[in-house]
Amino acid sequence: MKSLYDLNYEQMQNMALEHGWKAFRGHQIFQWLYRSRVSEIDEMSNLSKETREVLKEEFEMNPLTLIRKQVSHDGTTKFLFQTKDGSLLESVMMIFDYGRSVCVSSQVGCNMGCAFCASGLTKKKRNLTSGEMCAQVVYVQKELDQRNERLSHIVVMGTGEPFDNYDEVMNFLSTVNHDRGLGIGSRHITISTCGVVNRIYDFSNEHTQYNLAISLHAPNDELRSQLMPINKAYPLDELMKALDYYSKENNRRLTFEYILLKGVNDQPIHAKQLSKLLKNRNAYVNLIPYNNVDEKQFKSVSYQEAMVFYDYLMKNNVRCTIRKEHGNDIDAACGQLRIKEMRKGQ
Ligand code: SAH
């Protein structure tokens, strides 16, 4: 059964029209979901009982149930949800100086198979629907409502590859971005991809103002193919060509994510290759401390080692930052809570 959260603003209005109601009914339902953030269709008090009954017959309200919640000493909160078909997924709320951000999962499991990542430990079971992604955001906002706080940012960086679930992710973002609902600004929304090149072209042509982040993690094809199988399908020159197209079409800065893995991609030669790769590009590198994953051998560099890499890039005119760790006391690394919960059930 579809959820009401599956419909974006226009689809909600069309749904109303298809039922012989005024488009304005769709507008009202949308506001109940994203402004009043009600939990039940019966709480939509300006709809007639008859209308509510029709909605209840055709749509479910909340597609997710909270299974577990963990709060870190720094306020980072991790939510483990279950879908109607029993799948588990995670969302993380993080507190920054500039606001509150939620990290949303886009798939159940992931097929990209990155060597260092916990999400890929279980293969993709299915794509999440747009409604299941909206419900993650609304749930977190409802928690924040209790403290009179507002979610200001969304990152699609949880489990899954958003560009392997392109249409649902774009639908989801159009809903949470809509100014009649949560109104999260386009420039406060970031999609992170491992480099699905054909979708980078599609995304470039949409001309949204969402930020694009690329998980790079290696500055040459040999190493990148070892760490990220997607690189065999779309090697670096194809990826960079697509990103240049994105930059030309959208005139936006690109963010590159680069996990520093001790002894793997953190050597001076890598810093040199990386600065050469990004030279003359409107790029920004986010150096990420690796969150240890029990099942993986990789280790993070120390802060001092990260600084050496950082200094080299900065001296070579590549802008970068070292990302601060959040919630490392609560298994906040991508997909870890989910994996632990699944193991318990075995
Ligand atoms: N599939 C998308 C989005 C999900 S992963 C992508 O690849 O971008 C979000 C980011 O977290 C990616 O940059 C990913 O490489 C990184 N990541 C995965 N495992 C990690 C770990 N254990 N520690 C730190 N970052 C990790």
Tab-separated table of C-alpha atoms and ligand atoms in Angstrom:
chain	number	residue	atom	x	y	z
A	1	MET	CA	0.000	0.000	0.000
A	2	LYS	CA	1.288	3.467	-0.824
A	3	SER	CA	1.976	5.896	1.965
A	4	LEU	CA	0.769	9.492	1.890
A	5	TYR	CA	4.444	10.427	2.283
A	6	ASP	CA	5.100	8.941	-1.167
A	7	LEU	CA	3.321	11.851	-2.849
A	8	ASN	CA	5.097	15.124	-3.471
A	9	TYR	CA	3.163	18.411	-3.481
A	10	GLU	CA	2.019	18.216	-7.100
A	11	GLN	CA	1.183	14.507	-6.840
A	12	MET	CA	-0.875	15.221	-3.711
A	13	GLN	CA	-2.892	17.819	-5.596
A	14	ASN	CA	-3.350	15.446	-8.532
A	15	MET	CA	-4.481	12.717	-6.170
A	16	ALA	CA	-7.128	15.103	-4.797
A	17	LEU	CA	-8.305	15.976	-8.313
A	18	GLU	CA	-8.491	12.301	-9.295
A	19	HIS	CA	-10.856	11.756	-6.372
A	20	GLY	CA	-13.066	14.568	-7.568
A	21	TRP	CA	-11.903	16.850	-4.763
A	22	LYS	CA	-10.436	20.302	-5.157
A	23	ALA	CA	-6.642	20.523	-5.604
A	24	PHE	CA	-6.698	22.547	-2.400
A	25	ARG	CA	-7.495	19.325	-0.487
A	26	GLY	CA	-4.112	18.016	-1.606
A	27	HIS	CA	-2.516	21.193	-0.353
A	28	GLN	CA	-4.218	20.719	3.037
A	29	ILE	CA	-3.110	17.098	3.354
A	30	PHE	CA	0.456	18.089	2.487
A	31	GLN	CA	0.394	20.710	5.219
A	32	TRP	CA	-0.968	18.240	7.762
A	33	LEU	CA	1.903	15.908	6.966
A	34	TYR	CA	4.787	18.366	6.837
A	35	ARG	CA	3.654	21.448	8.794
A	36	SER	CA	1.440	20.043	11.547
A	37	ARG	CA	3.216	16.690	11.332
A	38	VAL	CA	0.219	14.677	12.512
A	39	SER	CA	0.541	10.954	13.224
A	40	GLU	CA	-2.910	9.838	12.083
A	41	ILE	CA	-5.129	10.637	9.129
A	42	ASP	CA	-7.983	11.247	11.594
A	43	GLU	CA	-6.059	14.195	13.017
A	44	MET	CA	-6.545	16.047	9.711
A	45	SER	CA	-9.468	17.888	11.228
A	46	ASN	CA	-10.387	20.153	8.319
A	47	LEU	CA	-11.113	17.133	6.111
A	48	SER	CA	-14.563	15.546	6.202
A	49	LYS	CA	-14.924	12.135	7.809
A	50	GLU	CA	-15.762	10.749	4.393
A	51	THR	CA	-12.550	12.119	2.872
A	52	ARG	CA	-10.516	10.724	5.731
A	53	GLU	CA	-12.111	7.296	5.291
A	54	VAL	CA	-11.188	7.293	1.589
A	55	LEU	CA	-7.600	8.238	2.455
A	56	LYS	CA	-7.388	5.528	5.107
A	57	GLU	CA	-8.592	2.924	2.645
A	58	GLU	CA	-6.055	3.860	0.000
A	59	PHE	CA	-2.994	5.017	1.897
A	60	GLU	CA	-1.103	4.116	4.961
A	61	MET	CA	0.189	6.898	7.110
A	62	ASN	CA	3.576	6.081	8.590
A	63	PRO	CA	5.663	3.502	6.716
A	64	LEU	CA	8.318	3.261	9.486
A	65	THR	CA	8.385	2.041	13.074
A	66	LEU	CA	11.181	3.063	15.424
A	67	ILE	CA	13.024	0.023	16.806
A	68	ARG	CA	15.886	1.643	18.662
A	69	LYS	CA	17.375	5.038	19.373
A	70	GLN	CA	20.875	5.834	20.605
A	71	VAL	CA	22.018	9.240	21.797
A	72	SER	CA	25.709	10.127	21.824
A	73	HIS	CA	27.417	12.397	24.346
A	74	ASP	CA	27.706	15.024	21.588
A	75	GLY	CA	23.954	14.924	20.874
A	76	THR	CA	24.238	12.841	17.705
A	77	THR	CA	21.181	10.604	17.668
A	78	LYS	CA	20.891	7.406	15.757
A	79	PHE	CA	17.499	5.963	14.800
A	80	LEU	CA	16.924	2.371	13.746
A	81	PHE	CA	13.652	1.949	11.840
A	82	GLN	CA	11.740	-1.032	10.547
A	83	THR	CA	9.721	-0.925	7.340
A	84	LYS	CA	6.374	-2.651	6.815
A	85	ASP	CA	8.135	-5.605	5.147
A	86	GLY	CA	10.482	-6.026	8.107
A	87	SER	CA	13.589	-4.355	6.638
A	88	LEU	CA	15.879	-2.359	8.907
A	89	LEU	CA	17.312	1.059	8.098
A	90	GLU	CA	19.147	3.816	9.919
A	91	SER	CA	19.035	7.587	10.085
A	92	VAL	CA	21.346	9.854	12.047
A	93	MET	CA	20.649	13.331	13.414
A	94	MET	CA	23.722	15.496	13.944
A	95	ILE	CA	24.120	18.822	15.683
A	96	PHE	CA	26.349	21.428	14.052
A	97	ASP	CA	27.065	25.092	14.809
A	98	TYR	CA	25.045	25.962	11.724
A	99	GLY	CA	22.023	23.798	12.524
A	100	ARG	CA	20.558	20.317	12.722
A	101	SER	CA	21.213	17.810	9.981
A	102	VAL	CA	19.749	14.396	9.242
A	103	CYS	CA	21.580	11.679	7.350
A	104	VAL	CA	19.036	9.664	5.366
A	105	SER	CA	19.312	6.093	4.057
A	106	SER	CA	18.239	5.522	0.464
A	107	GLN	CA	18.319	1.709	0.181
A	108	VAL	CA	18.058	-1.405	2.350
A	109	GLY	CA	21.638	-2.693	2.115
A	110	CYS	CA	23.873	-1.625	-0.767
A	111	ASN	CA	25.339	-3.252	-3.867
A	112	MET	CA	28.253	-0.911	-4.447
A	113	GLY	CA	30.626	-3.119	-2.430
A	114	CYS	CA	33.110	-0.469	-1.259
A	115	ALA	CA	35.872	-2.346	0.570
A	116	PHE	CA	35.807	-0.208	3.730
A	117	CYS	CA	32.076	0.314	4.190
A	118	ALA	CA	29.761	-1.440	6.641
A	119	SER	CA	26.646	-0.788	4.526
A	120	GLY	CA	27.813	-3.105	1.786
A	121	LEU	CA	28.203	-6.010	4.203
A	122	THR	CA	24.639	-6.870	3.277
A	123	LYS	CA	23.605	-6.775	-0.365
A	124	LYS	CA	20.831	-4.461	-1.458
A	125	LYS	CA	17.473	-5.921	-0.514
A	126	ARG	CA	15.512	-3.169	-2.179
A	127	ASN	CA	15.283	0.537	-2.840
A	128	LEU	CA	13.560	2.671	-0.251
A	129	THR	CA	10.471	4.471	-1.463
A	130	SER	CA	10.251	8.214	-1.488
A	131	GLY	CA	7.772	7.928	1.413
A	132	GLU	CA	10.167	5.867	3.510
A	133	MET	CA	12.811	8.552	3.045
A	134	CYS	CA	10.362	11.381	3.853
A	135	ALA	CA	9.240	9.488	6.946
A	136	GLN	CA	12.844	9.387	8.239
A	137	VAL	CA	13.044	13.164	7.994
A	138	VAL	CA	9.609	13.792	9.491
A	139	TYR	CA	10.336	11.454	12.389
A	140	VAL	CA	13.529	13.327	13.244
A	141	GLN	CA	11.791	16.687	12.901
A	142	LYS	CA	9.034	15.492	15.256
A	143	GLU	CA	11.691	14.656	17.840
A	144	LEU	CA	13.179	18.114	17.412
A	145	ASP	CA	9.701	19.667	17.725
A	146	GLN	CA	9.742	18.678	21.387
A	147	ARG	CA	12.702	21.032	21.855
A	148	ASN	CA	11.423	23.703	19.498
A	149	GLU	CA	14.265	23.029	17.113
A	150	ARG	CA	14.194	22.863	13.370
A	151	LEU	CA	15.941	20.541	11.000
A	152	SER	CA	17.952	22.720	8.639
A	153	HIS	CA	20.015	20.286	6.556
A	154	ILE	CA	19.626	16.909	4.870
A	155	VAL	CA	22.443	14.685	3.646
A	156	VAL	CA	21.655	11.590	1.598
A	157	MET	CA	24.665	9.741	2.978
A	158	GLY	CA	23.152	6.861	4.909
A	159	THR	CA	23.031	3.268	3.724
A	160	GLY	CA	22.603	2.899	-0.023
A	161	GLU	CA	23.638	4.575	-3.237
A	162	PRO	CA	21.165	7.384	-3.975
A	163	PHE	CA	21.970	7.376	-7.701
A	164	ASP	CA	21.031	3.675	-7.788
A	165	ASN	CA	17.554	4.781	-6.624
A	166	TYR	CA	17.419	7.990	-8.583
A	167	ASP	CA	13.726	8.645	-9.183
A	168	GLU	CA	12.598	7.939	-5.627
A	169	VAL	CA	15.418	10.033	-4.178
A	170	MET	CA	14.590	12.987	-6.426
A	171	ASN	CA	10.900	12.669	-5.559
A	172	PHE	CA	11.723	12.557	-1.854
A	173	LEU	CA	13.916	15.653	-2.112
A	174	SER	CA	11.266	17.607	-3.998
A	175	THR	CA	8.879	16.891	-1.102
A	176	VAL	CA	11.150	17.899	1.770
A	177	ASN	CA	12.413	20.887	-0.190
A	178	HIS	CA	8.893	22.202	-0.929
A	179	ASP	CA	8.145	25.518	0.743
A	180	ARG	CA	4.584	24.477	1.581
A	181	GLY	CA	6.029	21.706	3.745
A	182	LEU	CA	9.316	21.406	5.623
A	183	GLY	CA	10.940	23.862	3.244
A	184	ILE	CA	14.486	22.618	3.662
A	185	GLY	CA	16.516	24.808	1.313
A	186	SER	CA	18.078	23.223	-1.776
A	187	ARG	CA	21.485	24.485	-0.790
A	188	HIS	CA	21.075	22.742	2.548
A	189	ILE	CA	20.539	19.391	0.849
A	190	THR	CA	23.484	17.194	-0.178
A	191	ILE	CA	23.456	14.023	-2.240
A	192	SER	CA	26.513	11.837	-1.964
A	193	THR	CA	27.371	9.346	-4.712
A	194	CYS	CA	30.148	6.839	-5.215
A	195	GLY	CA	30.223	7.948	-8.862
A	196	VAL	CA	27.350	6.548	-10.929
A	197	VAL	CA	28.334	8.509	-14.003
A	198	ASN	CA	25.185	8.235	-16.141
A	199	ARG	CA	23.153	9.593	-13.215
A	200	ILE	CA	25.581	12.472	-12.708
A	201	TYR	CA	24.616	13.582	-16.222
A	202	ASP	CA	20.903	13.212	-15.421
A	203	PHE	CA	21.367	15.121	-12.199
A	204	SER	CA	23.312	17.891	-13.965
A	205	ASN	CA	20.466	18.334	-16.406
A	206	GLU	CA	17.867	18.786	-13.637
A	207	HIS	CA	19.510	22.036	-12.511
A	208	THR	CA	18.401	21.685	-8.925
A	209	GLN	CA	20.422	23.608	-6.388
A	210	TYR	CA	21.163	20.518	-4.278
A	211	ASN	CA	24.818	20.006	-3.408
A	212	LEU	CA	26.638	17.111	-4.988
A	213	ALA	CA	29.302	15.208	-3.044
A	214	ILE	CA	31.492	12.561	-4.624
A	215	SER	CA	33.015	9.717	-2.633
A	216	LEU	CA	36.464	9.677	-4.189
A	217	HIS	CA	38.712	7.974	-1.608
A	218	ALA	CA	41.558	7.348	-4.082
A	219	PRO	CA	43.382	9.560	-6.589
A	220	ASN	CA	44.278	6.893	-9.176
A	221	ASP	CA	42.364	4.148	-10.983
A	222	GLU	CA	44.331	1.229	-9.631
A	223	LEU	CA	43.731	2.032	-5.997
A	224	ARG	CA	40.199	3.316	-6.535
A	225	SER	CA	39.194	0.099	-8.303
A	226	GLN	CA	40.523	-1.890	-5.360
A	227	LEU	CA	38.554	0.153	-2.864
A	228	MET	CA	35.433	0.915	-4.905
A	229	PRO	CA	34.214	-1.560	-7.554
A	230	ILE	CA	32.166	1.202	-9.243
A	231	ASN	CA	35.482	2.522	-10.544
A	232	LYS	CA	35.769	-0.469	-12.865
A	233	ALA	CA	32.527	0.520	-14.565
A	234	TYR	CA	33.247	4.258	-14.445
A	235	PRO	CA	36.980	5.005	-14.186
A	236	LEU	CA	38.305	8.355	-13.039
A	237	ASP	CA	38.555	10.061	-16.419
A	238	GLU	CA	34.877	9.307	-17.121
A	239	LEU	CA	33.912	10.415	-13.641
A	240	MET	CA	35.839	13.681	-13.940
A	241	LYS	CA	34.347	14.339	-17.372
A	242	ALA	CA	30.849	13.961	-15.950
A	243	LEU	CA	31.723	16.216	-13.017
A	244	ASP	CA	33.115	18.866	-15.348
A	245	TYR	CA	29.806	18.721	-17.197
A	246	TYR	CA	27.972	19.162	-13.877
A	247	SER	CA	30.135	22.157	-12.988
A	248	LYS	CA	29.591	23.760	-16.372
A	249	GLU	CA	25.819	23.233	-16.283
A	250	ASN	CA	25.289	24.206	-12.669
A	251	ASN	CA	28.150	26.488	-11.793
A	252	ARG	CA	28.376	24.862	-8.380
A	253	ARG	CA	31.319	23.795	-6.311
A	254	LEU	CA	31.939	20.065	-5.988
A	255	THR	CA	32.658	18.344	-2.720
A	256	PHE	CA	34.964	15.342	-2.752
A	257	GLU	CA	34.906	12.976	0.189
A	258	TYR	CA	38.185	11.279	0.966
A	259	ILE	CA	38.443	8.842	3.893
A	260	LEU	CA	42.023	8.680	5.102
A	261	LEU	CA	42.859	4.981	5.448
A	262	LYS	CA	46.141	4.353	7.210
A	263	GLY	CA	48.814	3.019	4.863
A	264	VAL	CA	46.351	2.738	1.973
A	265	ASN	CA	45.542	6.139	0.476
A	266	ASP	CA	47.241	8.529	2.909
A	267	GLN	CA	50.789	8.690	1.516
A	268	PRO	CA	52.492	11.819	0.087
A	269	ILE	CA	52.149	10.358	-3.420
A	270	HIS	CA	48.376	10.210	-2.945
A	271	ALA	CA	48.207	13.817	-1.804
A	272	LYS	CA	50.252	14.759	-4.870
A	273	GLN	CA	48.040	12.776	-7.260
A	274	LEU	CA	44.898	14.156	-5.637
A	275	SER	CA	45.986	17.763	-5.983
A	276	LYS	CA	46.873	17.136	-9.621
A	277	LEU	CA	43.475	15.551	-10.257
A	278	LEU	CA	41.590	18.481	-8.733
A	279	LYS	CA	43.788	21.264	-10.073
A	280	ASN	CA	41.803	23.957	-11.870
A	281	ARG	CA	38.534	22.451	-10.742
A	282	ASN	CA	36.009	24.177	-8.497
A	283	ALA	CA	36.506	21.528	-5.850
A	284	TYR	CA	36.627	21.137	-2.145
A	285	VAL	CA	37.903	18.065	-0.314
A	286	ASN	CA	36.407	16.734	2.870
A	287	LEU	CA	39.035	14.592	4.586
A	288	ILE	CA	37.181	12.037	6.680
A	289	PRO	CA	38.520	10.096	9.647
A	290	TYR	CA	37.646	6.442	9.112
A	291	ASN	CA	35.055	5.012	11.491
A	292	ASN	CA	36.360	1.581	12.387
A	293	VAL	CA	34.165	-1.296	11.257
A	294	ASP	CA	34.610	-4.593	13.156
A	295	GLU	CA	34.513	-6.720	9.999
A	296	LYS	CA	37.107	-4.619	8.144
A	297	GLN	CA	40.875	-4.404	8.465
A	298	PHE	CA	41.164	-0.709	7.636
A	299	LYS	CA	42.376	1.763	10.245
A	300	SER	CA	42.017	5.501	10.413
A	301	VAL	CA	45.006	7.842	10.378
A	302	SER	CA	45.674	9.943	13.467
A	303	TYR	CA	44.737	13.603	13.508
A	304	GLN	CA	48.413	14.551	13.095
A	305	GLU	CA	48.712	12.326	10.015
A	306	ALA	CA	45.556	13.829	8.588
A	307	MET	CA	47.048	17.294	9.121
A	308	VAL	CA	50.102	16.403	6.993
A	309	PHE	CA	47.817	15.377	4.128
A	310	TYR	CA	45.712	18.491	4.659
A	311	ASP	CA	48.731	20.780	4.597
A	312	TYR	CA	49.979	19.334	1.341
A	313	LEU	CA	46.600	19.880	-0.342
A	314	MET	CA	46.253	23.427	0.984
A	315	LYS	CA	49.762	24.326	-0.151
A	316	ASN	CA	48.830	23.079	-3.593
A	317	ASN	CA	45.699	25.217	-3.741
A	318	VAL	CA	43.179	22.468	-3.069
A	319	ARG	CA	40.702	23.682	-0.507
A	320	CYS	CA	39.917	21.117	2.158
A	321	THR	CA	38.751	20.462	5.685
A	322	ILE	CA	39.115	17.590	8.095
A	323	ARG	CA	35.662	16.390	9.051
A	324	LYS	CA	34.893	16.288	12.731
A	325	GLU	CA	33.736	12.938	13.996
A	326	HIS	CA	30.221	12.684	15.327
A	327	GLY	CA	28.695	10.048	17.523
A	328	ASN	CA	31.630	7.662	17.380
A	329	ASP	CA	30.502	6.230	20.720
A	330	ILE	CA	27.208	4.983	19.251
A	331	ASP	CA	28.124	2.967	16.147
A	332	ALA	CA	27.325	5.983	14.000
A	333	ALA	CA	29.442	4.728	11.106
A	334	CYS	CA	27.236	3.982	8.176
A	335	GLY	CA	25.141	0.909	8.706
A	336	GLN	CA	26.699	-0.427	11.877
A	337	LEU	CA	23.685	-0.300	14.128
A	338	ARG	CA	21.621	-2.063	11.502
A	339	ILE	CA	24.169	-4.838	11.076
A	340	LYS	CA	24.353	-5.385	14.840
A	341	GLU	CA	20.576	-5.610	15.122
A	342	MET	CA	20.447	-8.116	12.249
A	343	ARG	CA	23.117	-10.281	13.896
A	344	LYS	CA	21.053	-10.381	17.096
A	345	GLY	CA	18.205	-11.922	15.146
A	346	GLN	CA	20.373	-14.718	13.740
B	1	SAH	N1	26.641	5.577	-1.571
B	1	SAH	C1	26.869	6.965	-1.335
B	1	SAH	C2	26.300	7.479	-0.030
B	1	SAH	C3	26.452	6.645	1.209
B	1	SAH	S1	28.042	6.508	1.958
B	1	SAH	C4	28.333	7.281	-1.452
B	1	SAH	O1	29.121	6.376	-1.661
B	1	SAH	O2	28.686	8.439	-1.401
B	1	SAH	C5	28.392	8.087	2.611
B	1	SAH	C6	29.875	8.366	2.796
B	1	SAH	O3	30.420	7.636	3.921
B	1	SAH	C7	30.702	7.947	1.608
B	1	SAH	O4	31.681	8.904	1.332
B	1	SAH	C8	31.327	6.663	2.100
B	1	SAH	O5	32.428	6.315	1.347
B	1	SAH	C9	31.628	7.003	3.540
B	1	SAH	N2	31.917	5.879	4.431
B	1	SAH	C10	31.546	4.594	4.286
B	1	SAH	N3	32.030	3.835	5.307
B	1	SAH	C11	32.703	4.679	6.118
B	1	SAH	C12	33.414	4.507	7.340
B	1	SAH	N4	33.498	3.338	7.942
B	1	SAH	N5	33.995	5.605	7.893
B	1	SAH	C13	33.873	6.814	7.307
B	1	SAH	N6	33.209	7.039	6.171
B	1	SAH	C14	32.634	5.987	5.573
